[in-house]
PDB file of C-alpha atoms in Angstrom:
ATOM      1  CA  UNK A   1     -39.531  27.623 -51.879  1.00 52.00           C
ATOM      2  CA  UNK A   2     -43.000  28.342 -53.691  1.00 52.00           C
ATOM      3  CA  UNK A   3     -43.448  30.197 -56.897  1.00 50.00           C
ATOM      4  CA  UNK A   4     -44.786  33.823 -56.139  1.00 51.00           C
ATOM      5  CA  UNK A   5     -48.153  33.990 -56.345  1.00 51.00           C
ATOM      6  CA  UNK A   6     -48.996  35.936 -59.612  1.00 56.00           C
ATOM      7  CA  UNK A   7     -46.860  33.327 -61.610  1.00 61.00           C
ATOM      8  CA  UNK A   8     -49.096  30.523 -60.573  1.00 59.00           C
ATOM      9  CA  UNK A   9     -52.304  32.557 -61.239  1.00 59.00           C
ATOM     10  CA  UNK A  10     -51.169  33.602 -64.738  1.00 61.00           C
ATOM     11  CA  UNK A  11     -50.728  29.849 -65.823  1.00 53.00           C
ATOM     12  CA  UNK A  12     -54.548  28.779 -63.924  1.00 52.00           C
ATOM     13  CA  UNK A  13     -55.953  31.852 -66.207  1.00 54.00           C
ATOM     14  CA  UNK A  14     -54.269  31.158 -69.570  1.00 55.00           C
ATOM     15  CA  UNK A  15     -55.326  27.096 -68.663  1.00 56.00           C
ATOM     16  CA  UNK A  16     -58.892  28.222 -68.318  1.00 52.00           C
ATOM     17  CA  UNK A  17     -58.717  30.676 -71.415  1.00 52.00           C
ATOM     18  CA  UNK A  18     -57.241  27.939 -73.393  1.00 58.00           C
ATOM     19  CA  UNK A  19     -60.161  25.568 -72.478  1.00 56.00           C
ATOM     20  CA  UNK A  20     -63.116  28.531 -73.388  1.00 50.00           C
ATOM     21  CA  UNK A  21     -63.230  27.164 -76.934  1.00 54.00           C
ATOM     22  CA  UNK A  22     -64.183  23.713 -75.742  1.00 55.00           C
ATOM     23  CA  UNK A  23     -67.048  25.240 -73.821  1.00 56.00           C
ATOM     24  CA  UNK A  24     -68.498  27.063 -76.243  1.00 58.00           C
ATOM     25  CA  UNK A  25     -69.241  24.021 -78.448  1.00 60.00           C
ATOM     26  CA  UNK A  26     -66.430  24.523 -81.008  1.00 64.00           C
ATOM     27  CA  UNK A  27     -67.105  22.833 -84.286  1.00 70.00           C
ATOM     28  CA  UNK A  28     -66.416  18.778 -84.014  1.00 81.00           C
ATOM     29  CA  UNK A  29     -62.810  17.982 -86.876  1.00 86.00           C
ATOM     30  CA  UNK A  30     -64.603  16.442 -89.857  1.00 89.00           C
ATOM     31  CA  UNK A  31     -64.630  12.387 -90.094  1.00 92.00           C
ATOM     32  CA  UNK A  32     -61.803  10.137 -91.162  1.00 90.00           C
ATOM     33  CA  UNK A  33     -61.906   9.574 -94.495  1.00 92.00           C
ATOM     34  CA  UNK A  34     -60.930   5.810 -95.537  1.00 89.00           C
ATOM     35  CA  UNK A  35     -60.272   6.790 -99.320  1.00 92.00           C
ATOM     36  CA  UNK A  36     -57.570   9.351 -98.014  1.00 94.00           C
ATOM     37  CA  UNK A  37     -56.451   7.913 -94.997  1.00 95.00           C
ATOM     38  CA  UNK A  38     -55.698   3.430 -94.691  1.00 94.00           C
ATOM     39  CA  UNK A  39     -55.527   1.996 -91.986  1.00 95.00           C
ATOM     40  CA  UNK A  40     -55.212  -1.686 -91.741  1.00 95.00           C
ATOM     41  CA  UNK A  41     -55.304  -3.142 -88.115  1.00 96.00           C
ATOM     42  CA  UNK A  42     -52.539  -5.851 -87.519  1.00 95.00           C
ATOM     43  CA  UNK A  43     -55.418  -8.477 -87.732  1.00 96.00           C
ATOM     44  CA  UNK A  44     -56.328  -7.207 -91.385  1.00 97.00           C
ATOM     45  CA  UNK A  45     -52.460  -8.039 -92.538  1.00 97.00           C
ATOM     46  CA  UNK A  46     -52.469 -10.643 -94.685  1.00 97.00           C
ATOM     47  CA  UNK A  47     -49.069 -12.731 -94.444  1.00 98.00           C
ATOM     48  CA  UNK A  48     -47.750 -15.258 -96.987  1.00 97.00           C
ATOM     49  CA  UNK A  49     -45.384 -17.417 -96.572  1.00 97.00           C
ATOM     50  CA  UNK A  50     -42.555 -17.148 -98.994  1.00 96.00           C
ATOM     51  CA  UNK A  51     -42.566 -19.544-101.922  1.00 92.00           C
ATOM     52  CA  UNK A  52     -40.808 -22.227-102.170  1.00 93.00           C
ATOM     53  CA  UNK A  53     -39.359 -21.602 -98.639  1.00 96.00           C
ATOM     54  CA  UNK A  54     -40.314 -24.366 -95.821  1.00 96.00           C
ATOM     55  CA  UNK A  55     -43.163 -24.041 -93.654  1.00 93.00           C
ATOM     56  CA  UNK A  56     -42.401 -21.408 -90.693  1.00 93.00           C
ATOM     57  CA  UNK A  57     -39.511 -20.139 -92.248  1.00 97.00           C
ATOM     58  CA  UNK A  58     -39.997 -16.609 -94.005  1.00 98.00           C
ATOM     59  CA  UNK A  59     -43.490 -14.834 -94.223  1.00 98.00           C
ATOM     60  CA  UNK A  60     -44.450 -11.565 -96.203  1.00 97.00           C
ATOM     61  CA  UNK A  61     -46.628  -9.010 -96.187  1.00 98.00           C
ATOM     62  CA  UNK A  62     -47.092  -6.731 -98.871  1.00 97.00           C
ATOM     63  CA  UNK A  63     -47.778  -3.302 -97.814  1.00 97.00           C
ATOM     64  CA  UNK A  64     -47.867  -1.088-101.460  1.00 97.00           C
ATOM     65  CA  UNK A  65     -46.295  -1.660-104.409  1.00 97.00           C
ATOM     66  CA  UNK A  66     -44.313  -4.736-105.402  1.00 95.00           C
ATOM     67  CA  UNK A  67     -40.609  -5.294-105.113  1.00 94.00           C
ATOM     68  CA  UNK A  68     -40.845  -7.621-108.622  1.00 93.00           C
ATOM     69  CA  UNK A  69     -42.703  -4.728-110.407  1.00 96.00           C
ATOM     70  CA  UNK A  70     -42.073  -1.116-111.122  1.00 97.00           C
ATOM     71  CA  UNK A  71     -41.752   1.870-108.414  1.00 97.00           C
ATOM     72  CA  UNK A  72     -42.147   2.327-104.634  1.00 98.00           C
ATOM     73  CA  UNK A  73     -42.884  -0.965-102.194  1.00 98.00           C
ATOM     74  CA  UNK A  74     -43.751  -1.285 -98.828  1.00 98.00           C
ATOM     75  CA  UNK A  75     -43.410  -4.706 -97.354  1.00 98.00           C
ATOM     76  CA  UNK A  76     -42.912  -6.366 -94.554  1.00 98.00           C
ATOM     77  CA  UNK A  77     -41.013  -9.987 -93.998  1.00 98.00           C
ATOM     78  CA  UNK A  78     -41.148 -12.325 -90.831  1.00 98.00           C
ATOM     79  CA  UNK A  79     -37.883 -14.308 -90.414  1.00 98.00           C
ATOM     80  CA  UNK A  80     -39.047 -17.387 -87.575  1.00 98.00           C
ATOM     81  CA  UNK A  81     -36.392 -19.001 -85.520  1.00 97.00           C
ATOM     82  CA  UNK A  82     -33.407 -21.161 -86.989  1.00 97.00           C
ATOM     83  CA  UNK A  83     -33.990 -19.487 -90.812  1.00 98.00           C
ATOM     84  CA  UNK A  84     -31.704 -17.342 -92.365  1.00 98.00           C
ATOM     85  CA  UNK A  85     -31.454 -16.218 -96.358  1.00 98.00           C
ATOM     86  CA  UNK A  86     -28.874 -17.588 -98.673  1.00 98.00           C
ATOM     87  CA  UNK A  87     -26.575 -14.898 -99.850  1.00 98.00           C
ATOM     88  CA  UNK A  88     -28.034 -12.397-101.899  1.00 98.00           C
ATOM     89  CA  UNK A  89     -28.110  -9.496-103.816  1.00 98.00           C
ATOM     90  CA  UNK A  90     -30.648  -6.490-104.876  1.00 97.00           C
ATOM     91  CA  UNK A  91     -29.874  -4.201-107.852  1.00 98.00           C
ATOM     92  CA  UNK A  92     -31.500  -1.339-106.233  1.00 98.00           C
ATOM     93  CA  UNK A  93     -31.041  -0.201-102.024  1.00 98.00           C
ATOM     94  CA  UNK A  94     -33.535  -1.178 -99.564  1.00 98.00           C
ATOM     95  CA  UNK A  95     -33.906   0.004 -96.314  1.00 98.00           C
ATOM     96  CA  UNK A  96     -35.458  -1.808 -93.544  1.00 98.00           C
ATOM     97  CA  UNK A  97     -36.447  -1.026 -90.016  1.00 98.00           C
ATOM     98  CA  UNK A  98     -36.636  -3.844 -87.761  1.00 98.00           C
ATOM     99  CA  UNK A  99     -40.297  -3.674 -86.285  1.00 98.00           C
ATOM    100  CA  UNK A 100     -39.793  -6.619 -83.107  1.00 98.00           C
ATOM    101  CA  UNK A 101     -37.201  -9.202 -82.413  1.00 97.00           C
ATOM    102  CA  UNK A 102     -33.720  -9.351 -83.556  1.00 97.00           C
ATOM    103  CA  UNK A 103     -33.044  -9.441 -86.991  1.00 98.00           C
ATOM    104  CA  UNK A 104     -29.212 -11.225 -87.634  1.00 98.00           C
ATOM    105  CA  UNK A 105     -27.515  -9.504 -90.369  1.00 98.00           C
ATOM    106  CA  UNK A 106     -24.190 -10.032 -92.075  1.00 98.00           C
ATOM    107  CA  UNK A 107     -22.713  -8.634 -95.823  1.00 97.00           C
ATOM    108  CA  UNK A 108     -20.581 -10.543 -98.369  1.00 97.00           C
ATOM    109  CA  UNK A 109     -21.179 -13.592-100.098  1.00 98.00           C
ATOM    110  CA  UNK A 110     -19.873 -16.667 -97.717  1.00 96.00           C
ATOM    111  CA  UNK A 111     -22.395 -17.992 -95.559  1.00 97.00           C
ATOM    112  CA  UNK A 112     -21.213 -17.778 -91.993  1.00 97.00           C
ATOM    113  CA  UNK A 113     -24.106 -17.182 -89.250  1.00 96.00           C
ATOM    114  CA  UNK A 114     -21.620 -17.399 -86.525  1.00 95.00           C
ATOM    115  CA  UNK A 115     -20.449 -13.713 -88.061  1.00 96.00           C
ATOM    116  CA  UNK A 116     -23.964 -12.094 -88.028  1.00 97.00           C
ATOM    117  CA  UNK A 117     -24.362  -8.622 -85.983  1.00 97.00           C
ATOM    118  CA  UNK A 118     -27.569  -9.295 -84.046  1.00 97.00           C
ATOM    119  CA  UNK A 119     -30.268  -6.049 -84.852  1.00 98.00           C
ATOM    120  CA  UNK A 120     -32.980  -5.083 -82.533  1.00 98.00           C
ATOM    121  CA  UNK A 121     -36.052  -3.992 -82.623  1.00 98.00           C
ATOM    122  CA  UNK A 122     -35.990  -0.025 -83.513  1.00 98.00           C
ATOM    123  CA  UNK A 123     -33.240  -0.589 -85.860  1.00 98.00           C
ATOM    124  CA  UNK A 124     -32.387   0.949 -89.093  1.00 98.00           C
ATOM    125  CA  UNK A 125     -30.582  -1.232 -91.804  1.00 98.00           C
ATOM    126  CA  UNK A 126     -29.859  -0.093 -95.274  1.00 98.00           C
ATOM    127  CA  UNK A 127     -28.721  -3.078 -97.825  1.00 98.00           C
ATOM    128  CA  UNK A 128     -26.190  -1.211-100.464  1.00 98.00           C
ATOM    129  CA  UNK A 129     -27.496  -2.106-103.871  1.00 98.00           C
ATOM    130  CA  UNK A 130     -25.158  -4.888-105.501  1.00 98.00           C
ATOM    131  CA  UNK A 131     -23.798  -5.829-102.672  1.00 98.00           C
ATOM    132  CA  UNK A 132     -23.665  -9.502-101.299  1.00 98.00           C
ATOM    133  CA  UNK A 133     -25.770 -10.136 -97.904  1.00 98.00           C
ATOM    134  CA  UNK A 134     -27.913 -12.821 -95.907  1.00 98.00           C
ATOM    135  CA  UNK A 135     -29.984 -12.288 -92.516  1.00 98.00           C
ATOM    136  CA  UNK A 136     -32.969 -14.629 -90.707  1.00 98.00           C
ATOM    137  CA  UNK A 137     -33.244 -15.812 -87.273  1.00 98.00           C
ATOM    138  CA  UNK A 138     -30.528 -18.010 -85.677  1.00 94.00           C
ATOM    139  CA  UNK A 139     -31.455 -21.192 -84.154  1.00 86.00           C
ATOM    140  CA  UNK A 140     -31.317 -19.767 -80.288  1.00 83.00           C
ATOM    141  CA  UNK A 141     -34.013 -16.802 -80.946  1.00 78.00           C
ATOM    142  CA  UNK A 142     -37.332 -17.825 -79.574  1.00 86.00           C
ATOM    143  CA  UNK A 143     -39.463 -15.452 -81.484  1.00 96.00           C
ATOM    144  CA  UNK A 144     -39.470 -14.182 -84.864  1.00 98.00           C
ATOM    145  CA  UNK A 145     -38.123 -10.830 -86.431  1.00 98.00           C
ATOM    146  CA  UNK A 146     -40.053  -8.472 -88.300  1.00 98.00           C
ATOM    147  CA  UNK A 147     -38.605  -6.382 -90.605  1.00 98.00           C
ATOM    148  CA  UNK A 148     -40.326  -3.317 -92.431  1.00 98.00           C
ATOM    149  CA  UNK A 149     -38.494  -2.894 -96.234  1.00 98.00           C
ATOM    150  CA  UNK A 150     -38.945  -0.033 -99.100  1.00 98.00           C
ATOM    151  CA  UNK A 151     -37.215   0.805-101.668  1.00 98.00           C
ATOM    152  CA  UNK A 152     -37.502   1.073-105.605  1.00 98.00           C
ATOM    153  CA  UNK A 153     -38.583  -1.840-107.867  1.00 98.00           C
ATOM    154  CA  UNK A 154     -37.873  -4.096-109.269  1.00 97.00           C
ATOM    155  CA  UNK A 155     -35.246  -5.621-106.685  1.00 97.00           C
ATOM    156  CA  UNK A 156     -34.222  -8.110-108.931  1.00 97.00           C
ATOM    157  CA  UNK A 157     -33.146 -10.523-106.520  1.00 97.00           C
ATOM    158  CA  UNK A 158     -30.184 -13.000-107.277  1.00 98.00           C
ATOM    159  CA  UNK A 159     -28.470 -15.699-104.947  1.00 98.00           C
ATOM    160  CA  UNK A 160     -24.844 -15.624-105.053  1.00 98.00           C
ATOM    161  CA  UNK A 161     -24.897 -19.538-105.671  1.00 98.00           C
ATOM    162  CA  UNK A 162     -28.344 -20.146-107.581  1.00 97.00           C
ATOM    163  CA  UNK A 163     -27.866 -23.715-107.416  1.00 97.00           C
ATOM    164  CA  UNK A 164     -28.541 -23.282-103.856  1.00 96.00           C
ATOM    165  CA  UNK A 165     -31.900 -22.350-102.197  1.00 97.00           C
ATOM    166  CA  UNK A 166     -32.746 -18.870-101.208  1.00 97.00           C
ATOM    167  CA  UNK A 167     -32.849 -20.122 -97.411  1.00 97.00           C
ATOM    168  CA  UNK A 168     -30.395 -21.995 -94.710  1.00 97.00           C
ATOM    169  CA  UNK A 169     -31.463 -23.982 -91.723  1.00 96.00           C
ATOM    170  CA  UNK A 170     -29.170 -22.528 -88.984  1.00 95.00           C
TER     171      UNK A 170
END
C-alpha cells in the first residue's frame, strides 16, 4: 500500500525548506578553539609504565589531575596479559569504565585469580572506597585491557600485604 500522495509531498517540501538556509550561504560555526576545547589524538597519549612494576605489565596514562595529589583525576591504566594487582585498597571511590579488552576483577583481600568476574569492554566498575580488591589480565587473554578511572585525590593506595609487590604474575 503507498502513502497518499499529499503526505509524501509535505515531507519533500519541509526537506527542501529545511535545506534553504544552506543555500543562501548561512554564516560558517566559528573555529575550534584549542584553549577551550583538548583534544589529544590516541597517538599524542603518552603512556608510562608503572614504577617499579615489570616490563609489559601495567601502563598509565594520565589524563587530568593526579590520583597522588589533591582533587579530580582522569587516568587511564593498561593491564597486558598474565598481570594482575596485588590486593589493594583506595581511601576514596573510583570508577572505571573499561575502554577495550576484558578487565578481570575480584573484591576482598585473598589473592585468588581463578575467582575473578571477567569485564568487557563497555563496562562500568565502581571500586567502594576501603574496600579490599585486585584486577589485571589473566594469563589466557591475548590483548591488553584498558581501563578509564576518576575519582577524587589523593587515592592513597595501600596493599593489603605491603611486604608483597603491588603486582602478581598469573
Amino acid at each position: 500500500m503507498t502513502a497518499p500522495t499529499s503526505n509524501r509531498r509535505d515531507v519533500l517540501t519541509a526537506s527542501l525548506l529545511g535545506a534553504l538556509p544552506l543555500a543562501f550561504g548561512q554564516a560558517a560555526a566559528s573555529p575550534l578553539d584549542p584553549e577551550q576545547t583538548i583534544i589529544r589524538l590516541p597517538n599524542q597519549l603518552v603512556w608510562t609504565p608503572t614504577p617499579t612494576y615489570p616490563d609489559h605489565c601495567s601502563d598509565r596514562c594520565a589524563l587530568t589531575g593526579d590520583s597522588n595529589g589533591t582533587g579530580f583525576y582522569y587516568t587511564l591504566v593498561r593491564w597486558w596479559p598474565g598481570y594482575m594487582s596485588a590486593p589493594h585498597t583506595y581511601t576514596t571511590d573510583r570508577f572505571c569504565m573499561v575502554v577495550s579488552g576484558i578487565w578481570w576483577c575480584n573484591s576482598g583481600p585473598d589473592f585468588d585469580p581463578a575467582s575473578c568476574v571477567p569485564v568487557p569492554a563497555g563496562s562500568f566498575v565502581r571500586r567502594v572506597a576501603g574496600t579490599p580488591h585486585y584486577d589485571g589480565v589473566i594469563r589466557p587473554g591475548t590483548e591488553p585491557a584498558v581501563i578509564a578511572i576518576c575519582g577524587q585525590a589523593p587515592v592513597n593506595y595501600r596493599l593489603v600485604d605491603p611486604n608483597q609487590p603491588g603486582w602478581r604474575r598469573v
